mmCIF file of C-alpha atoms in Angstrom:
data_model
loop_
_atom_site.group_PDB
_atom_site.id
_atom_site.type_symbol
_atom_site.label_atom_id
_atom_site.label_comp_id
_atom_site.label_asym_id
_atom_site.label_seq_id
_atom_site.Cartn_x
_atom_site.Cartn_y
_atom_site.Cartn_z
ATOM 1 C CA THR P 192 -4.945 -33.535 9.428
ATOM 2 C CA LEU P 193 -2.797 -35.625 7.063
ATOM 3 C CA TYR P 194 -0.357 -34.251 4.487
ATOM 4 C CA GLY P 195 1.489 -35.864 1.577
ATOM 5 C CA TYR P 196 3.472 -34.583 -1.396
ATOM 6 C CA PHE P 197 5.528 -35.478 -4.460
ATOM 7 C CA GLN P 198 8.356 -33.271 -5.749
ATOM 8 C CA PHE P 199 9.932 -33.055 -9.194
ATOM 9 C CA SER P 200 12.600 -30.630 -10.413
ATOM 10 C CA LYS P 201 14.686 -30.305 -13.560
ATOM 11 C CA LYS P 202 17.293 -27.944 -14.960
ATOM 12 C CA LEU P 203 17.529 -27.110 -18.664
ATOM 13 C CA GLY P 204 20.464 -24.816 -19.298
ATOM 14 C CA LYS P 205 19.669 -21.449 -17.712
ATOM 15 C CA LEU P 206 16.103 -22.543 -16.938
ATOM 16 C CA GLN P 207 15.072 -24.528 -13.879
ATOM 17 C CA TYR P 208 11.608 -25.595 -12.823
ATOM 18 C CA GLN P 209 10.137 -27.371 -9.823
ATOM 19 C CA LEU P 210 6.730 -28.956 -9.259
ATOM 20 C CA ILE P 211 5.384 -30.082 -5.904
ATOM 21 C CA ALA P 212 2.100 -32.002 -6.056
ATOM 22 C CA ALA P 213 0.690 -32.120 -2.529
ATOM 23 C CA ALA P 214 -2.610 -32.636 -0.737
ATOM 24 C CA LYS P 215 -4.062 -32.253 2.758
ATOM 25 C CA TYR P 216 -6.741 -34.416 4.301
ATOM 26 C CA LEU P 217 -8.839 -32.383 6.754
ATOM 27 C CA ASN P 218 -11.326 -33.788 9.243
ATOM 28 C CA VAL P 219 -13.017 -31.395 11.678
ATOM 29 C CA ASN P 220 -15.452 -32.484 14.404
ATOM 30 C CA LYS P 221 -17.559 -30.322 16.714
ATOM 31 C CA ASP P 222 -19.164 -31.850 19.802
ATOM 32 C CA GLY P 223 -18.758 -35.322 18.296
ATOM 33 C CA THR P 224 -20.345 -34.306 14.980
ATOM 34 C CA GLU P 225 -18.324 -34.247 11.767
ATOM 35 C CA VAL P 226 -18.546 -30.789 10.178
ATOM 36 C CA TYR P 227 -15.719 -30.991 7.637
ATOM 37 C CA ASN P 228 -14.201 -33.972 5.832
ATOM 38 C CA ARG P 229 -12.321 -33.173 2.646
ATOM 39 C CA ILE P 230 -9.083 -33.572 0.698
ATOM 40 C CA LYS P 231 -7.592 -30.223 -0.371
ATOM 41 C CA PRO P 232 -4.850 -30.003 -3.038
ATOM 42 C CA THR P 233 -1.882 -27.779 -2.094
ATOM 43 C CA PRO P 234 0.349 -27.677 -5.202
ATOM 44 C CA ARG P 235 3.403 -25.461 -5.715
ATOM 45 C CA PHE P 236 5.239 -24.599 -8.904
ATOM 46 C CA ASN P 237 8.142 -22.313 -9.751
ATOM 47 C CA ILE P 238 10.245 -21.481 -12.804
ATOM 48 C CA SER P 239 13.671 -19.880 -12.422
ATOM 49 C CA TYR P 240 15.735 -18.266 -15.166
ATOM 50 C CA ARG P 241 19.305 -16.992 -14.804
ATOM 51 C CA PRO P 242 20.348 -15.302 -18.075
ATOM 52 C CA THR P 243 23.702 -14.151 -16.632
ATOM 53 C CA SER P 244 25.677 -14.648 -13.446
ATOM 54 C CA LYS P 245 24.418 -11.232 -12.260
ATOM 55 C CA SER P 246 20.697 -11.488 -12.988
ATOM 56 C CA PHE P 247 17.905 -13.820 -11.870
ATOM 57 C CA PHE P 248 14.136 -14.187 -12.495
ATOM 58 C CA ARG P 249 11.587 -16.426 -10.790
ATOM 59 C CA LEU P 250 7.854 -17.074 -11.232
ATOM 60 C CA GLN P 251 6.098 -18.954 -8.417
ATOM 61 C CA TYR P 252 2.609 -20.275 -7.704
ATOM 62 C CA SER P 253 1.443 -21.870 -4.478
ATOM 63 C CA CYS P 254 -1.853 -23.033 -3.027
ATOM 64 C CA MET P 255 -1.896 -23.330 0.756
ATOM 65 C CA THR P 256 -4.775 -24.614 2.887
ATOM 66 C CA THR P 257 -5.355 -23.267 6.402
ATOM 67 C CA GLU P 258 -7.666 -24.941 8.883
ATOM 68 C CA PRO P 259 -9.089 -23.153 11.960
ATOM 69 C CA SER P 260 -7.384 -23.981 15.243
ATOM 70 C CA VAL P 261 -9.211 -25.346 18.290
ATOM 71 C CA SER P 262 -9.119 -21.908 19.949
ATOM 72 C CA LEU P 263 -10.842 -20.347 16.922
ATOM 73 C CA LEU P 264 -13.580 -22.978 16.966
ATOM 74 C CA SER P 265 -14.230 -22.839 20.725
ATOM 75 C CA GLU P 266 -17.270 -20.701 21.557
ATOM 76 C CA THR P 267 -16.458 -20.412 25.257
ATOM 77 C CA GLU P 268 -16.344 -16.724 26.132
ATOM 78 C CA GLN P 269 -13.059 -15.417 27.535
ATOM 79 C CA TRP P 270 -13.052 -12.078 29.338
ATOM 80 C CA LEU P 271 -9.759 -10.401 28.456
ATOM 81 C CA ASP P 272 -10.674 -7.363 30.558
ATOM 82 C CA ASN P 273 -13.871 -5.686 31.846
ATOM 83 C CA TYR P 274 -14.825 -4.408 28.384
ATOM 84 C CA TYR P 275 -13.260 -6.912 25.998
ATOM 85 C CA VAL P 276 -14.544 -10.466 25.368
ATOM 86 C CA TYR P 277 -13.192 -13.139 23.023
ATOM 87 C CA ARG P 278 -15.370 -15.945 21.628
ATOM 88 C CA GLY P 279 -14.518 -18.371 18.826
ATOM 89 C CA ASN P 280 -16.782 -19.438 15.983
ATOM 90 C CA GLY P 281 -17.646 -23.117 15.693
ATOM 91 C CA ASN P 282 -18.902 -22.631 12.119
ATOM 92 C CA LEU P 283 -15.509 -21.671 10.668
ATOM 93 C CA LYS P 284 -14.281 -23.767 7.772
ATOM 94 C CA PRO P 285 -10.820 -24.248 6.224
ATOM 95 C CA TYR P 286 -9.805 -22.112 3.260
ATOM 96 C CA SER P 287 -7.227 -22.203 0.463
ATOM 97 C CA ALA P 288 -5.108 -19.253 -0.668
ATOM 98 C CA HIS P 289 -3.711 -19.020 -4.237
ATOM 99 C CA GLN P 290 -0.572 -16.899 -4.508
ATOM 100 C CA PHE P 291 1.467 -15.801 -7.546
ATOM 101 C CA THR P 292 4.827 -14.046 -7.222
ATOM 102 C CA LEU P 293 7.222 -12.720 -9.844
ATOM 103 C CA SER P 294 10.663 -11.761 -8.562
ATOM 104 C CA SER P 295 13.927 -10.603 -10.092
ATOM 105 C CA SER P 296 17.354 -9.471 -8.949
ATOM 106 C CA TYR P 297 20.498 -7.948 -10.393
ATOM 107 C CA THR P 298 23.888 -7.789 -8.675
ATOM 108 C CA ASP P 299 26.878 -5.680 -9.675
ATOM 109 C CA LYS P 300 30.114 -4.628 -8.005
ATOM 110 C CA HIS P 301 28.764 -1.402 -6.510
ATOM 111 C CA TYR P 302 25.030 -2.067 -6.267
ATOM 112 C CA ASP P 303 22.338 -4.727 -6.217
ATOM 113 C CA PHE P 304 18.649 -4.463 -7.064
ATOM 114 C CA SER P 305 15.629 -6.695 -6.446
ATOM 115 C CA ALA P 306 11.921 -6.442 -7.245
ATOM 116 C CA LEU P 307 8.879 -8.542 -6.388
ATOM 117 C CA LEU P 308 5.265 -8.525 -7.580
ATOM 118 C CA LEU P 309 2.574 -10.448 -5.673
ATOM 119 C CA TYR P 310 -1.048 -11.417 -6.191
ATOM 120 C CA LYS P 311 -3.047 -13.505 -3.708
ATOM 121 C CA TYR P 312 -6.659 -14.724 -3.889
ATOM 122 C CA ALA P 313 -8.196 -16.427 -0.859
ATOM 123 C CA PRO P 314 -11.880 -17.434 -0.988
ATOM 124 C CA ASP P 315 -13.385 -18.042 2.480
ATOM 125 C CA GLU P 316 -10.356 -16.513 4.269
ATOM 126 C CA ILE P 317 -10.687 -16.370 8.071
ATOM 127 C CA VAL P 318 -10.499 -12.852 9.527
ATOM 128 C CA ASN P 319 -11.162 -11.028 12.791
ATOM 129 C CA ASN P 320 -14.686 -9.801 13.439
ATOM 130 C CA PHE P 321 -15.521 -7.189 16.089
ATOM 131 C CA SER P 322 -18.990 -6.298 17.373
ATOM 132 C CA TYR P 323 -20.115 -3.894 20.076
ATOM 133 C CA THR P 324 -22.671 -4.299 22.845
ATOM 134 C CA LYS P 325 -23.726 -1.920 25.613
ATOM 135 C CA SER P 326 -21.334 -3.611 28.031
ATOM 136 C CA TYR P 327 -18.297 -4.811 26.049
ATOM 137 C CA ILE P 328 -16.502 -5.324 22.730
ATOM 138 C CA LEU P 329 -16.743 -8.863 21.339
ATOM 139 C CA GLN P 330 -13.942 -10.277 19.198
ATOM 140 C CA SER P 331 -14.600 -13.344 17.071
ATOM 141 C CA TYR P 332 -13.726 -14.753 13.637
ATOM 142 C CA GLU P 333 -15.598 -15.355 10.414
ATOM 143 C CA ASN P 334 -15.096 -16.621 6.869
ATOM 144 C CA LEU P 335 -15.109 -13.913 4.233
ATOM 145 C CA LYS P 336 -16.556 -14.594 0.801
ATOM 146 C CA TYR P 337 -13.090 -13.789 -0.572
ATOM 147 C CA LYS P 338 -10.017 -11.619 -0.063
ATOM 148 C CA ASN P 339 -7.594 -10.243 -2.670
ATOM 149 C CA GLU P 340 -4.084 -8.890 -2.106
ATOM 150 C CA TYR P 341 -1.728 -7.418 -4.665
ATOM 151 C CA GLY P 342 1.334 -5.224 -4.611
ATOM 152 C CA GLY P 343 5.084 -5.284 -4.761
ATOM 153 C CA GLN P 344 8.438 -4.465 -3.249
ATOM 154 C CA ILE P 345 11.567 -2.817 -4.655
ATOM 155 C CA SER P 346 14.922 -2.875 -2.860
ATOM 156 C CA MET P 347 18.296 -1.418 -3.760
ATOM 157 C CA ASN P 348 21.699 -1.433 -2.049
ATOM 158 C CA VAL P 349 24.572 0.828 -3.110
ATOM 159 C CA TYR P 350 28.217 0.222 -2.137
ATOM 160 C CA PRO P 351 30.275 3.334 -2.989
ATOM 161 C CA LEU P 352 33.534 1.871 -1.600
ATOM 162 C CA SER P 353 35.450 -0.941 -3.237
ATOM 163 C CA ASN P 354 35.460 -3.033 -0.033
ATOM 164 C CA LYS P 355 31.676 -2.619 0.420
ATOM 165 C CA ALA P 356 32.169 -1.370 3.989
ATOM 166 C CA LEU P 357 29.698 1.462 3.366
ATOM 167 C CA LYS P 358 26.170 0.540 2.278
ATOM 168 C CA PHE P 359 23.149 2.723 1.457
ATOM 169 C CA SER P 360 19.843 0.857 1.297
ATOM 170 C CA ALA P 361 16.343 1.763 0.151
ATOM 171 C CA THR P 362 13.199 -0.419 0.183
ATOM 172 C CA GLY P 363 9.711 0.546 -0.966
ATOM 173 C CA ILE P 364 6.582 -1.567 -0.366
ATOM 174 C CA TYR P 365 3.018 -1.118 -1.603
ATOM 175 C CA MET P 366 0.132 -3.514 -0.882
ATOM 176 C CA HIS P 367 -3.583 -3.272 -1.643
ATOM 177 C CA PHE P 368 -6.176 -5.423 0.159
ATOM 178 C CA HIS P 369 -9.771 -5.973 -0.948
ATOM 179 C CA GLY P 370 -12.303 -8.133 0.838
ATOM 180 C CA LYS P 371 -15.952 -9.065 0.443
ATOM 181 C CA GLU P 372 -18.027 -10.350 3.345
ATOM 182 C CA ARG P 373 -20.848 -12.868 3.031
ATOM 183 C CA THR P 374 -23.322 -10.084 3.783
ATOM 184 C CA GLY P 375 -22.204 -8.357 0.570
ATOM 185 C CA SER P 376 -20.204 -5.612 2.280
ATOM 186 C CA LYS P 377 -16.839 -4.758 0.703
ATOM 187 C CA TRP P 378 -13.765 -3.053 2.099
ATOM 188 C CA ASN P 379 -10.325 -1.929 0.955
ATOM 189 C CA GLY P 380 -7.026 -1.459 2.740
ATOM 190 C CA TYR P 381 -3.627 -0.126 1.760
ATOM 191 C CA ARG P 382 -0.070 -0.361 3.006
ATOM 192 C CA TYR P 383 2.738 2.012 2.038
ATOM 193 C CA GLN P 384 6.228 1.668 3.438
ATOM 194 C CA LEU P 385 9.568 3.308 2.652
ATOM 195 C CA MET P 386 12.731 2.308 4.513
ATOM 196 C CA LEU P 387 16.089 4.053 4.151
ATOM 197 C CA SER P 388 19.296 3.110 5.930
ATOM 198 C CA ALA P 389 23.059 3.634 5.881
ATOM 199 C CA ASN P 390 25.565 1.199 7.369
ATOM 200 C CA TYR P 391 29.303 1.206 7.789
ATOM 201 C CA THR P 392 31.186 -1.939 8.748
ATOM 202 C CA ALA P 393 34.471 -1.090 10.443
ATOM 203 C CA LYS P 394 37.522 -3.302 10.319
ATOM 204 C CA LYS P 395 37.941 -5.720 13.190
ATOM 205 C CA TRP P 396 39.814 -4.283 16.132
ATOM 206 C CA GLU P 397 43.224 -5.941 16.540
#
């Protein structure tokens, strides 16, 4: 695997943008036979806007390529216990994931707020695959046809005291996952998370 990139950034008043033009060269061999030989672009781009000293917005795009490791390609069976066997998949191929994020934040004397929206599209993503036999469970890996992810996160901190010693925090996360296998089967997954906390920072003991 070889990797190279070129980076350019510029600031125009309250607007700043950055472009990274990059590429990966991937060469995969199995038992002395070349199975994958390709150059994959991995660009990144982001635009930042700060209208005031308290607020901030950012739009980002990235394309990242992931190649299967040697352990994922090895088809030697490994018995993890009497009923659980792991075996790699020599037919796995690298995949690229395209991700868009939109984030913002606002900071004031007694509170701060941040929000993030995310969308990710990954054709051929590598995922776990489990199958069952009469004697054991077999874990392996396979390339999906594609996988989508989208969702967001909202966080807020409140400081009721002037010295910010007391902090109340709340974070909410929602993610939706959708995948399609090469057999045509589809599946969906969800993630909900709510985190609440309160912290008090005492003065240093003399």
